[in-house]
Amino acid sequence: MEKKLEVSYISKSFEDHMVLEDISIYLNEGEIVCLLGASGAGKTTLFHIIAGLLCPQNGTVKLSGEDITNAPGKISYMLQKDMLFPYKTVLDNVALPLMLQETGWHQWIGKKKRARAKAASYFGEFGIAGYETKYPAQMSGGMRQRAALLRTYLFSDEVALLDEPFSALDTITKSAMHQWYLQVMEQIRLSTLFVTHDIDEAILLSDRIYILAGNPGKIVKEIIIDKERPRSEEFLLSQEFLSYKRKILQYLK
């Protein structure tokens, strides 16, 4: 299986405080991998390094074999908030990455039309058909997250970083979003690394889980979730699920 993302021996400190030490993880093509840890363990700092927004003291980040350490704009990055522009329609919000890929004002008008057409072709697949001309304020939280995920996918269909993408949703909406997310990921096969501190979410969604713990943060365990995706909600009540949860809690402590 091809490795899409390789993070090797990453260390990062701020002034005299070491935040991350000797972090090595990888992401295969089409995988969903979770970075799980308590608040303050360094998960977001590691994401900023992978996205090229921070430079590590040591280590490298490679995308499909290319060294992209400290090179922003190579990997799509979806923040905890949807970050949709309130004054733009949902279609123009989603199409924005495609529009920005073009250079030169003389090409802008034609590019905008093509970007809108390409983005609109995914609205049905992402469950937001009919919202093209609406504004973010006219959507529910779950629908806004769908739009934000589509925008992330259109920025780069190689690798996506999702930073606690469902944490702002209420429990019922989050459960529905989990099932939707698993279904859509089966279709688009986007290699995804996501951050969460929700153990149940990590087990339900992931192929593998890296547990980040300690101060400075280190990878203390890699856990393979040997359960075919998409997983039903009944899996959350199974003994198999509880066994994974006990194991994770052991390493988080």
mmCIF file of C-alpha atoms in Angstrom:
data_model
loop_
_atom_site.group_PDB
_atom_site.id
_atom_site.type_symbol
_atom_site.label_atom_id
_atom_site.label_comp_id
_atom_site.label_asym_id
_atom_site.label_seq_id
_atom_site.Cartn_x
_atom_site.Cartn_y
_atom_site.Cartn_z
ATOM 1 C CA MET A 1 0.000 0.000 0.000
ATOM 2 C CA GLU A 2 1.358 3.416 -0.989
ATOM 3 C CA LYS A 3 2.325 5.815 1.784
ATOM 4 C CA LYS A 4 0.797 9.210 1.051
ATOM 5 C CA LEU A 5 2.168 10.998 4.110
ATOM 6 C CA GLU A 6 5.311 10.285 6.119
ATOM 7 C CA VAL A 7 6.143 12.274 9.244
ATOM 8 C CA SER A 8 9.572 11.351 10.569
ATOM 9 C CA TYR A 9 11.301 12.204 13.874
ATOM 10 C CA ILE A 10 9.503 15.518 14.411
ATOM 11 C CA SER A 11 10.450 17.559 17.477
ATOM 12 C CA LYS A 12 9.220 21.045 18.357
ATOM 13 C CA SER A 13 9.792 23.431 21.237
ATOM 14 C CA PHE A 14 8.610 26.923 22.062
ATOM 15 C CA GLU A 15 11.367 28.874 23.827
ATOM 16 C CA ASP A 16 12.651 26.402 26.460
ATOM 17 C CA HIS A 17 9.566 24.182 26.532
ATOM 18 C CA MET A 18 9.618 20.995 24.444
ATOM 19 C CA VAL A 19 6.121 20.325 23.063
ATOM 20 C CA LEU A 20 6.717 17.369 20.729
ATOM 21 C CA GLU A 21 9.551 14.862 20.785
ATOM 22 C CA ASP A 22 10.590 12.370 18.107
ATOM 23 C CA ILE A 23 7.178 11.965 16.425
ATOM 24 C CA SER A 24 7.000 9.488 13.526
ATOM 25 C CA ILE A 25 3.671 8.572 11.890
ATOM 26 C CA TYR A 26 2.466 7.690 8.400
ATOM 27 C CA LEU A 27 -0.748 7.656 6.377
ATOM 28 C CA ASN A 28 -1.459 5.167 3.602
ATOM 29 C CA GLU A 29 -3.525 5.931 0.537
ATOM 30 C CA GLY A 30 -7.251 5.870 1.325
ATOM 31 C CA GLU A 31 -6.719 5.460 5.080
ATOM 32 C CA ILE A 32 -8.429 7.295 7.908
ATOM 33 C CA VAL A 33 -5.936 7.662 10.742
ATOM 34 C CA CYS A 34 -6.613 9.350 14.068
ATOM 35 C CA LEU A 35 -4.268 11.292 16.307
ATOM 36 C CA LEU A 36 -5.805 10.833 19.748
ATOM 37 C CA GLY A 37 -4.770 12.578 22.914
ATOM 38 C CA ALA A 38 -5.808 14.818 25.765
ATOM 39 C CA SER A 39 -5.908 18.599 25.410
ATOM 40 C CA GLY A 40 -2.407 20.057 25.559
ATOM 41 C CA ALA A 41 -0.665 16.945 24.243
ATOM 42 C CA GLY A 42 0.537 18.770 21.117
ATOM 43 C CA LYS A 43 -1.926 17.462 18.523
ATOM 44 C CA THR A 44 -2.646 20.830 16.915
ATOM 45 C CA THR A 45 1.043 21.790 16.975
ATOM 46 C CA LEU A 46 1.848 18.618 15.057
ATOM 47 C CA PHE A 47 -0.900 19.419 12.548
ATOM 48 C CA HIS A 48 0.530 22.906 12.028
ATOM 49 C CA ILE A 49 3.925 21.341 11.299
ATOM 50 C CA ILE A 50 2.456 18.827 8.841
ATOM 51 C CA ALA A 51 0.540 21.626 7.104
ATOM 52 C CA GLY A 52 3.727 23.680 6.799
ATOM 53 C CA LEU A 53 2.535 26.440 9.131
ATOM 54 C CA LEU A 54 5.253 25.754 11.710
ATOM 55 C CA CYS A 55 8.850 24.706 11.240
ATOM 56 C CA PRO A 56 10.064 21.828 13.444
ATOM 57 C CA GLN A 57 13.409 21.787 15.215
ATOM 58 C CA ASN A 58 14.037 18.329 13.792
ATOM 59 C CA GLY A 59 12.388 15.931 11.392
ATOM 60 C CA THR A 60 10.735 15.884 7.986
ATOM 61 C CA VAL A 61 7.280 15.757 6.436
ATOM 62 C CA LYS A 62 6.901 14.002 3.078
ATOM 63 C CA LEU A 63 3.884 13.897 0.750
ATOM 64 C CA SER A 64 4.039 11.074 -1.800
ATOM 65 C CA GLY A 65 7.810 11.006 -1.308
ATOM 66 C CA GLU A 66 8.307 14.784 -1.724
ATOM 67 C CA ASP A 67 9.779 16.700 1.195
ATOM 68 C CA ILE A 68 7.206 19.377 2.101
ATOM 69 C CA THR A 69 8.629 20.353 5.510
ATOM 70 C CA ASN A 70 7.784 24.005 6.203
ATOM 71 C CA ALA A 71 6.024 24.291 2.817
ATOM 72 C CA PRO A 72 2.410 25.493 3.284
ATOM 73 C CA GLY A 73 -0.302 24.923 0.701
ATOM 74 C CA LYS A 74 0.555 21.310 -0.115
ATOM 75 C CA ILE A 75 -1.983 19.590 2.156
ATOM 76 C CA SER A 76 -5.604 20.572 2.777
ATOM 77 C CA TYR A 77 -6.357 21.528 6.369
ATOM 78 C CA MET A 78 -9.850 21.783 7.861
ATOM 79 C CA LEU A 79 -10.009 23.611 11.176
ATOM 80 C CA GLN A 80 -12.385 22.921 14.049
ATOM 81 C CA LYS A 81 -14.686 25.746 12.903
ATOM 82 C CA ASP A 82 -16.078 25.564 9.367
ATOM 83 C CA MET A 83 -14.603 28.995 8.460
ATOM 84 C CA LEU A 84 -17.196 29.622 5.729
ATOM 85 C CA PHE A 85 -17.429 33.238 4.578
ATOM 86 C CA PRO A 86 -20.863 34.544 5.633
ATOM 87 C CA TYR A 87 -21.154 36.920 2.663
ATOM 88 C CA LYS A 88 -20.511 34.261 0.020
ATOM 89 C CA THR A 89 -22.993 31.662 -1.182
ATOM 90 C CA VAL A 90 -22.325 28.066 -0.217
ATOM 91 C CA LEU A 91 -21.283 27.313 -3.799
ATOM 92 C CA ASP A 92 -18.753 30.145 -3.888
ATOM 93 C CA ASN A 93 -17.417 29.118 -0.463
ATOM 94 C CA VAL A 94 -16.861 25.566 -1.637
ATOM 95 C CA ALA A 95 -15.446 26.593 -5.026
ATOM 96 C CA LEU A 96 -12.945 29.044 -3.509
ATOM 97 C CA PRO A 97 -9.906 26.695 -3.559
ATOM 98 C CA LEU A 98 -10.486 26.019 -7.265
ATOM 99 C CA MET A 99 -10.749 29.731 -8.001
ATOM 100 C CA LEU A 100 -7.517 30.514 -6.157
ATOM 101 C CA GLN A 101 -5.588 27.940 -8.162
ATOM 102 C CA GLU A 102 -5.800 30.194 -11.229
ATOM 103 C CA THR A 103 -3.396 33.093 -11.752
ATOM 104 C CA GLY A 104 -3.981 36.133 -13.918
ATOM 105 C CA TRP A 105 -7.043 38.379 -13.957
ATOM 106 C CA HIS A 106 -7.754 37.666 -17.638
ATOM 107 C CA GLN A 107 -8.389 34.020 -16.751
ATOM 108 C CA TRP A 108 -10.485 34.725 -13.635
ATOM 109 C CA ILE A 109 -13.984 34.970 -15.144
ATOM 110 C CA GLY A 110 -13.750 31.704 -17.077
ATOM 111 C CA LYS A 111 -12.060 29.995 -14.155
ATOM 112 C CA LYS A 112 -14.807 31.101 -11.778
ATOM 113 C CA LYS A 113 -17.446 29.534 -14.002
ATOM 114 C CA ARG A 114 -15.513 26.273 -14.282
ATOM 115 C CA ALA A 115 -14.787 26.212 -10.551
ATOM 116 C CA ARG A 116 -18.461 26.656 -9.715
ATOM 117 C CA ALA A 117 -19.439 23.896 -12.141
ATOM 118 C CA LYS A 118 -16.887 21.448 -10.733
ATOM 119 C CA ALA A 119 -17.790 22.234 -7.123
ATOM 120 C CA ALA A 120 -21.525 21.948 -7.845
ATOM 121 C CA SER A 121 -21.022 18.457 -9.288
ATOM 122 C CA TYR A 122 -20.081 17.221 -5.776
ATOM 123 C CA PHE A 123 -23.009 18.740 -3.879
ATOM 124 C CA GLY A 124 -25.197 15.650 -4.271
ATOM 125 C CA GLU A 125 -22.410 13.288 -3.215
ATOM 126 C CA PHE A 126 -21.759 15.378 -0.093
ATOM 127 C CA GLY A 127 -25.456 15.656 0.782
ATOM 128 C CA ILE A 128 -25.815 19.424 0.309
ATOM 129 C CA ALA A 129 -27.668 19.562 -3.020
ATOM 130 C CA GLY A 130 -30.095 22.479 -3.068
ATOM 131 C CA TYR A 131 -27.873 24.725 -0.940
ATOM 132 C CA GLU A 132 -25.786 26.114 -3.782
ATOM 133 C CA THR A 133 -27.312 29.617 -3.718
ATOM 134 C CA LYS A 134 -27.905 29.792 0.038
ATOM 135 C CA TYR A 135 -25.615 31.406 2.591
ATOM 136 C CA PRO A 136 -23.896 29.687 5.541
ATOM 137 C CA ALA A 137 -26.295 31.272 8.055
ATOM 138 C CA GLN A 138 -29.136 29.389 6.334
ATOM 139 C CA MET A 139 -27.525 25.991 7.026
ATOM 140 C CA SER A 140 -27.426 23.811 10.127
ATOM 141 C CA GLY A 141 -24.124 23.075 11.830
ATOM 142 C CA GLY A 142 -23.944 19.618 10.292
ATOM 143 C CA MET A 143 -24.608 20.906 6.776
ATOM 144 C CA ARG A 144 -21.972 23.603 7.200
ATOM 145 C CA GLN A 145 -19.440 20.924 8.166
ATOM 146 C CA ARG A 146 -20.330 18.970 5.021
ATOM 147 C CA ALA A 147 -19.685 22.070 2.936
ATOM 148 C CA ALA A 148 -16.403 22.694 4.750
ATOM 149 C CA LEU A 149 -15.280 19.115 4.150
ATOM 150 C CA LEU A 150 -16.087 19.402 0.437
ATOM 151 C CA ARG A 151 -14.061 22.632 0.246
ATOM 152 C CA THR A 152 -11.181 20.834 1.978
ATOM 153 C CA TYR A 153 -11.391 17.968 -0.532
ATOM 154 C CA LEU A 154 -11.371 20.366 -3.491
ATOM 155 C CA PHE A 155 -8.246 22.093 -2.144
ATOM 156 C CA SER A 156 -6.370 18.802 -2.335
ATOM 157 C CA ASP A 157 -7.643 15.298 -2.981
ATOM 158 C CA GLU A 158 -4.339 13.741 -1.850
ATOM 159 C CA VAL A 159 -4.275 14.205 1.914
ATOM 160 C CA ALA A 160 -6.556 16.080 4.319
ATOM 161 C CA LEU A 161 -5.928 17.139 7.909
ATOM 162 C CA LEU A 162 -9.103 17.469 9.977
ATOM 163 C CA ASP A 163 -8.726 19.147 13.371
ATOM 164 C CA GLU A 164 -11.614 17.951 15.591
ATOM 165 C CA PRO A 165 -14.092 18.338 12.711
ATOM 166 C CA PHE A 166 -17.177 17.229 14.666
ATOM 167 C CA SER A 167 -16.450 18.623 18.144
ATOM 168 C CA ALA A 168 -18.740 21.666 17.769
ATOM 169 C CA LEU A 169 -21.800 19.531 16.967
ATOM 170 C CA ASP A 170 -24.395 18.309 19.452
ATOM 171 C CA THR A 171 -24.482 14.589 20.241
ATOM 172 C CA ILE A 172 -27.342 13.671 17.899
ATOM 173 C CA THR A 173 -25.959 15.683 14.978
ATOM 174 C CA LYS A 174 -22.475 14.300 15.590
ATOM 175 C CA SER A 175 -23.754 10.723 15.450
ATOM 176 C CA ALA A 176 -25.486 11.382 12.123
ATOM 177 C CA MET A 177 -22.369 13.108 10.787
ATOM 178 C CA HIS A 178 -20.201 10.142 11.734
ATOM 179 C CA GLN A 179 -22.362 7.792 9.658
ATOM 180 C CA TRP A 180 -22.450 10.242 6.752
ATOM 181 C CA TYR A 181 -18.689 10.754 6.938
ATOM 182 C CA LEU A 182 -17.967 7.029 6.800
ATOM 183 C CA GLN A 183 -20.241 6.654 3.773
ATOM 184 C CA VAL A 184 -18.778 9.573 1.826
ATOM 185 C CA MET A 185 -15.216 8.479 2.596
ATOM 186 C CA GLU A 186 -15.950 5.130 0.981
ATOM 187 C CA GLN A 187 -16.756 7.066 -2.197
ATOM 188 C CA ILE A 188 -13.974 9.665 -2.339
ATOM 189 C CA ARG A 189 -11.209 7.601 -0.656
ATOM 190 C CA LEU A 190 -9.484 10.718 0.684
ATOM 191 C CA SER A 191 -6.405 9.876 2.745
ATOM 192 C CA THR A 192 -7.212 11.559 6.045
ATOM 193 C CA LEU A 193 -5.439 12.287 9.302
ATOM 194 C CA PHE A 194 -7.740 13.695 11.946
ATOM 195 C CA VAL A 195 -7.341 14.956 15.491
ATOM 196 C CA THR A 196 -9.763 14.186 18.297
ATOM 197 C CA HIS A 197 -9.861 13.701 22.057
ATOM 198 C CA ASP A 198 -13.077 11.653 21.720
ATOM 199 C CA ILE A 199 -12.169 7.972 22.140
ATOM 200 C CA ASP A 200 -15.484 6.676 20.772
ATOM 201 C CA GLU A 201 -15.123 8.824 17.661
ATOM 202 C CA ALA A 202 -11.562 7.633 17.103
ATOM 203 C CA ILE A 203 -12.533 3.940 17.274
ATOM 204 C CA LEU A 204 -15.627 4.360 15.100
ATOM 205 C CA LEU A 205 -13.941 6.261 12.267
ATOM 206 C CA SER A 206 -10.311 5.160 12.149
ATOM 207 C CA ASP A 207 -8.329 2.430 10.463
ATOM 208 C CA ARG A 208 -5.460 3.156 12.848
ATOM 209 C CA ILE A 209 -5.066 5.314 15.947
ATOM 210 C CA TYR A 210 -1.892 7.003 17.153
ATOM 211 C CA ILE A 211 -2.033 7.851 20.853
ATOM 212 C CA LEU A 212 -0.172 11.058 21.681
ATOM 213 C CA ALA A 213 0.573 11.534 25.372
ATOM 214 C CA GLY A 214 3.081 12.966 27.796
ATOM 215 C CA ASN A 215 4.866 16.275 28.184
ATOM 216 C CA PRO A 216 6.507 16.655 25.753
ATOM 217 C CA GLY A 217 4.068 14.764 23.546
ATOM 218 C CA LYS A 218 5.205 11.413 22.196
ATOM 219 C CA ILE A 219 3.513 8.614 20.260
ATOM 220 C CA VAL A 220 3.025 6.014 22.981
ATOM 221 C CA LYS A 221 1.013 3.473 20.977
ATOM 222 C CA GLU A 222 -0.339 2.667 17.525
ATOM 223 C CA ILE A 223 -3.616 0.734 17.577
ATOM 224 C CA ILE A 224 -5.056 -0.957 14.492
ATOM 225 C CA ILE A 225 -8.866 -1.081 14.381
ATOM 226 C CA ASP A 226 -9.465 -4.403 12.667
ATOM 227 C CA LYS A 227 -13.050 -3.726 11.630
ATOM 228 C CA GLU A 228 -14.234 -3.115 8.095
ATOM 229 C CA ARG A 229 -15.589 0.350 7.283
ATOM 230 C CA PRO A 230 -18.214 1.745 7.217
ATOM 231 C CA ARG A 231 -19.107 0.696 10.780
ATOM 232 C CA SER A 232 -22.625 0.740 12.136
ATOM 233 C CA GLU A 233 -23.733 2.378 15.365
ATOM 234 C CA GLU A 234 -24.229 -1.129 16.809
ATOM 235 C CA PHE A 235 -20.439 -1.493 16.758
ATOM 236 C CA LEU A 236 -20.317 1.158 19.524
ATOM 237 C CA LEU A 237 -22.180 -1.252 21.831
ATOM 238 C CA SER A 238 -20.153 -4.360 21.045
ATOM 239 C CA GLN A 239 -17.616 -6.109 23.241
ATOM 240 C CA GLU A 240 -15.069 -5.613 20.469
ATOM 241 C CA PHE A 241 -15.533 -1.838 20.714
ATOM 242 C CA LEU A 242 -15.237 -1.890 24.509
ATOM 243 C CA SER A 243 -12.042 -3.915 24.244
ATOM 244 C CA TYR A 244 -10.473 -1.260 22.007
ATOM 245 C CA LYS A 245 -11.639 1.450 24.415
ATOM 246 C CA ARG A 246 -10.098 -0.255 27.463
ATOM 247 C CA LYS A 247 -6.807 -0.613 25.624
ATOM 248 C CA ILE A 248 -6.760 3.053 24.617
ATOM 249 C CA LEU A 249 -7.610 4.237 28.135
ATOM 250 C CA GLN A 250 -4.728 2.180 29.464
ATOM 251 C CA TYR A 251 -2.229 4.071 27.273
ATOM 252 C CA LEU A 252 -3.801 7.478 27.785
ATOM 253 C CA LYS A 253 -3.338 7.078 31.546
#
